[in-house]
CSV table of C-alpha atoms in Angstrom, one decimal:
chain,number,residue,atom,x,y,z
A,1,MET,CA,61.4,219.2,-136.1
A,2,PRO,CA,61.0,217.7,-132.6
A,3,HIS,CA,59.7,219.8,-129.9
A,4,SER,CA,62.2,221.3,-127.6
A,5,GLU,CA,62.3,224.0,-124.9
A,6,THR,CA,64.6,226.2,-127.1
A,7,ALA,CA,62.0,226.1,-129.8
A,8,CYS,CA,59.8,228.3,-127.6
A,9,LEU,CA,62.5,230.9,-127.3
A,10,LYS,CA,62.6,232.0,-130.9
A,11,ILE,CA,60.7,235.3,-130.3
A,12,SER,CA,61.5,238.1,-127.9
A,13,PRO,CA,59.3,238.8,-124.8
A,14,LYS,CA,58.2,242.0,-126.6
A,15,GLN,CA,57.1,240.0,-129.7
A,16,TYR,CA,55.4,237.5,-127.5
A,17,GLN,CA,53.4,240.3,-125.7
A,18,GLN,CA,52.4,241.8,-129.1
A,19,GLN,CA,51.1,238.5,-130.2
A,20,ARG,CA,49.2,238.0,-127.0
A,21,ILE,CA,47.3,241.3,-127.4
A,22,SER,CA,46.7,240.8,-131.1
A,23,PRO,CA,43.2,241.9,-132.1
A,24,THR,CA,42.6,238.7,-134.0
A,25,PRO,CA,39.0,237.6,-133.1
A,26,PHE,CA,38.6,234.1,-131.7
A,27,VAL,CA,35.8,233.4,-134.1
A,28,ASN,CA,38.5,232.7,-136.7
A,29,PHE,CA,39.6,229.7,-134.7
A,30,ILE,CA,36.1,228.2,-134.3
A,31,THR,CA,35.3,226.5,-137.5
A,32,ALA,CA,33.2,223.5,-138.5
A,33,ASP,CA,36.3,221.4,-139.3
A,34,THR,CA,37.8,221.6,-135.8
A,35,PRO,CA,37.8,218.2,-133.9
A,36,ALA,CA,35.3,219.2,-131.2
A,37,PRO,CA,31.9,220.4,-132.3
A,38,THR,CA,30.9,224.0,-132.0
A,39,GLN,CA,29.2,225.1,-128.7
A,40,ALA,CA,25.8,225.1,-130.4
A,41,ARG,CA,26.4,221.6,-131.8
A,42,THR,CA,27.7,220.3,-128.5
A,43,ARG,CA,24.6,221.7,-126.8
A,44,ASP,CA,22.4,220.0,-129.4
A,45,ILE,CA,24.2,216.6,-128.8
A,46,PHE,CA,24.0,216.8,-125.0
A,47,GLN,CA,20.4,218.0,-125.1
A,48,ARG,CA,19.6,214.3,-125.3
A,49,LEU,CA,20.7,213.9,-121.6
A,50,GLN,CA,18.4,216.8,-120.7
A,51,ASP,CA,15.6,215.1,-122.6
A,52,GLY,CA,16.2,211.8,-120.8
A,53,ASP,CA,17.5,210.1,-124.0
A,54,ALA,CA,21.0,209.1,-122.9
A,55,LYS,CA,20.9,206.0,-125.2
A,56,THR,CA,20.9,208.1,-128.4
A,57,LEU,CA,23.8,210.1,-127.1
A,58,TYR,CA,25.9,207.0,-126.2
A,59,ASP,CA,24.9,205.2,-129.4
A,60,SER,CA,25.5,208.0,-131.8
A,61,TYR,CA,28.2,210.2,-130.3
A,62,VAL,CA,30.5,208.0,-128.2
A,63,THR,CA,33.0,205.6,-129.7
A,64,ASP,CA,33.0,201.9,-128.7
A,65,ASP,CA,36.6,202.2,-127.5
A,66,VAL,CA,36.0,205.4,-125.5
A,67,HIS,CA,38.4,205.9,-122.5
A,68,TRP,CA,36.1,207.1,-119.7
A,69,THR,CA,37.4,208.1,-116.3
A,70,VAL,CA,35.0,208.9,-113.5
A,71,MET,CA,37.2,210.9,-111.1
A,72,GLY,CA,37.1,210.6,-107.4
A,73,THR,CA,37.0,207.9,-104.7
A,74,HIS,CA,33.3,207.4,-104.5
A,75,ALA,CA,31.3,204.3,-105.5
A,76,LEU,CA,31.0,205.3,-109.2
A,77,SER,CA,34.6,206.3,-109.8
A,78,GLY,CA,36.9,204.3,-112.0
A,79,VAL,CA,38.5,203.9,-115.4
A,80,TYR,CA,36.5,202.3,-118.2
A,81,GLU,CA,38.3,201.4,-121.4
A,82,THR,CA,35.1,200.8,-123.5
A,83,LYS,CA,31.6,202.2,-123.8
A,84,GLN,CA,30.2,198.9,-122.8
A,85,ALA,CA,32.3,198.8,-119.6
A,86,PHE,CA,31.2,202.3,-118.7
A,87,LEU,CA,27.5,201.7,-119.4
A,88,SER,CA,27.5,198.4,-117.6
A,89,GLN,CA,29.2,199.6,-114.4
A,90,PRO,CA,28.5,203.2,-113.1
A,91,THR,CA,25.2,203.6,-114.9
A,92,LEU,CA,24.0,200.3,-113.5
A,93,ARG,CA,25.0,201.3,-109.9
A,94,ILE,CA,23.4,204.7,-110.3
A,95,SER,CA,20.2,203.3,-111.8
A,96,VAL,CA,19.7,201.3,-108.5
A,97,MET,CA,19.7,204.6,-106.6
A,98,ILE,CA,17.8,207.0,-108.8
A,99,VAL,CA,14.4,207.3,-110.4
A,100,PRO,CA,15.1,208.3,-114.1
A,101,ILE,CA,17.8,211.0,-114.3
A,102,LYS,CA,17.9,214.1,-116.5
A,103,LEU,CA,21.1,216.2,-116.8
A,104,ASN,CA,20.4,219.9,-117.3
A,105,ILE,CA,23.2,221.7,-119.2
A,106,THR,CA,24.4,224.7,-117.4
A,107,LYS,CA,27.6,225.6,-119.3
A,108,ILE,CA,29.6,224.5,-122.4
A,109,ILE,CA,33.2,225.5,-122.6
A,110,ARG,CA,35.0,224.9,-125.9
A,111,GLY,CA,38.5,226.0,-126.7
A,112,GLY,CA,38.5,227.1,-130.3
A,113,ALA,CA,40.6,224.7,-132.4
A,114,GLU,CA,41.0,222.3,-129.4
A,115,ASP,CA,39.6,218.8,-129.6
A,116,TRP,CA,38.2,219.1,-126.1
A,117,ALA,CA,34.9,220.5,-124.9
A,118,VAL,CA,33.7,220.7,-121.3
A,119,VAL,CA,30.0,220.3,-120.5
A,120,LYS,CA,28.7,221.2,-117.0
A,121,MET,CA,25.4,219.7,-116.0
A,122,VAL,CA,23.1,219.4,-112.9
A,123,ALA,CA,21.1,216.3,-112.2
A,124,ASP,CA,17.3,216.6,-112.0
A,125,ALA,CA,16.2,213.4,-110.3
A,126,ARG,CA,15.1,211.8,-107.1
A,127,LEU,CA,16.6,208.9,-105.2
A,128,LYS,CA,14.4,205.9,-104.8
A,129,ASN,CA,13.9,206.9,-101.2
A,130,GLY,CA,12.4,210.2,-102.4
A,131,LYS,CA,15.2,212.5,-101.6
A,132,PRO,CA,16.4,214.9,-104.3
A,133,TYR,CA,19.4,214.0,-106.3
A,134,ASN,CA,20.9,217.3,-107.5
A,135,ASN,CA,24.5,216.3,-108.3
A,136,VAL,CA,26.7,218.6,-110.3
A,137,TYR,CA,28.7,217.1,-113.2
A,138,SER,CA,31.5,218.3,-115.4
A,139,TRP,CA,32.5,216.2,-118.3
A,140,SER,CA,35.7,217.1,-120.1
A,141,THR,CA,35.2,215.4,-123.5
A,142,ARG,CA,37.8,214.8,-126.3
A,143,TRP,CA,36.4,214.5,-129.8
A,144,LYS,CA,37.6,212.9,-133.0
A,145,ASP,CA,35.6,212.7,-136.2
A,146,GLY,CA,32.4,214.0,-134.5
A,147,LYS,CA,32.5,211.4,-131.7
A,148,ILE,CA,33.6,211.4,-128.1
A,149,VAL,CA,36.8,209.3,-127.7
A,150,GLU,CA,37.7,210.3,-124.1
A,151,VAL,CA,35.9,211.6,-121.0
A,152,HIS,CA,37.1,212.9,-117.6
A,153,ALA,CA,33.9,213.0,-115.6
A,154,TYR,CA,33.8,215.0,-112.3
A,155,SER,CA,30.9,214.9,-109.8
A,156,ASP,CA,30.1,215.3,-106.1
A,157,GLY,CA,31.2,211.9,-104.8
A,158,LEU,CA,29.4,212.3,-101.4
A,159,ILE,CA,26.0,212.0,-103.0
A,160,PRO,CA,26.4,208.5,-104.5
A,161,ASN,CA,28.2,207.3,-101.4
A,162,SER,CA,25.3,208.5,-99.1
A,163,ALA,CA,22.4,207.1,-101.2
């Protein structure tokens, strides 16, 4: 049956409210067969960035045809239709500015049965001029079959522009 606005009106407001306050625990919706990995597994995967091993993360957990959008209007922003395009453009530009970068995970947000997970990170690096590079990142990642197929990456655009 196609989706329509009237399909949403099949229950009364009272029934809707009762469903909203249902005591069903969220843990029932977080299972190993959901498209996005669990929080613990997501942390394990992204730990590679914290350990300075981005290559393994990209090689093992990002599809070749990933759709990667770096949000903003700064030097690193843009839309990249493949892993190769992403790795050859923004990472090349940032590698000119920064002595090896490590991204420390600060938060992982995962929505139960959703295929999206959000990973918040803080850069731990120095610019080649010696100044600290403490950019904050938020990557909204969409998963399929255990791999990242789409990323919306957010960061402080003033830092790359001023380096």
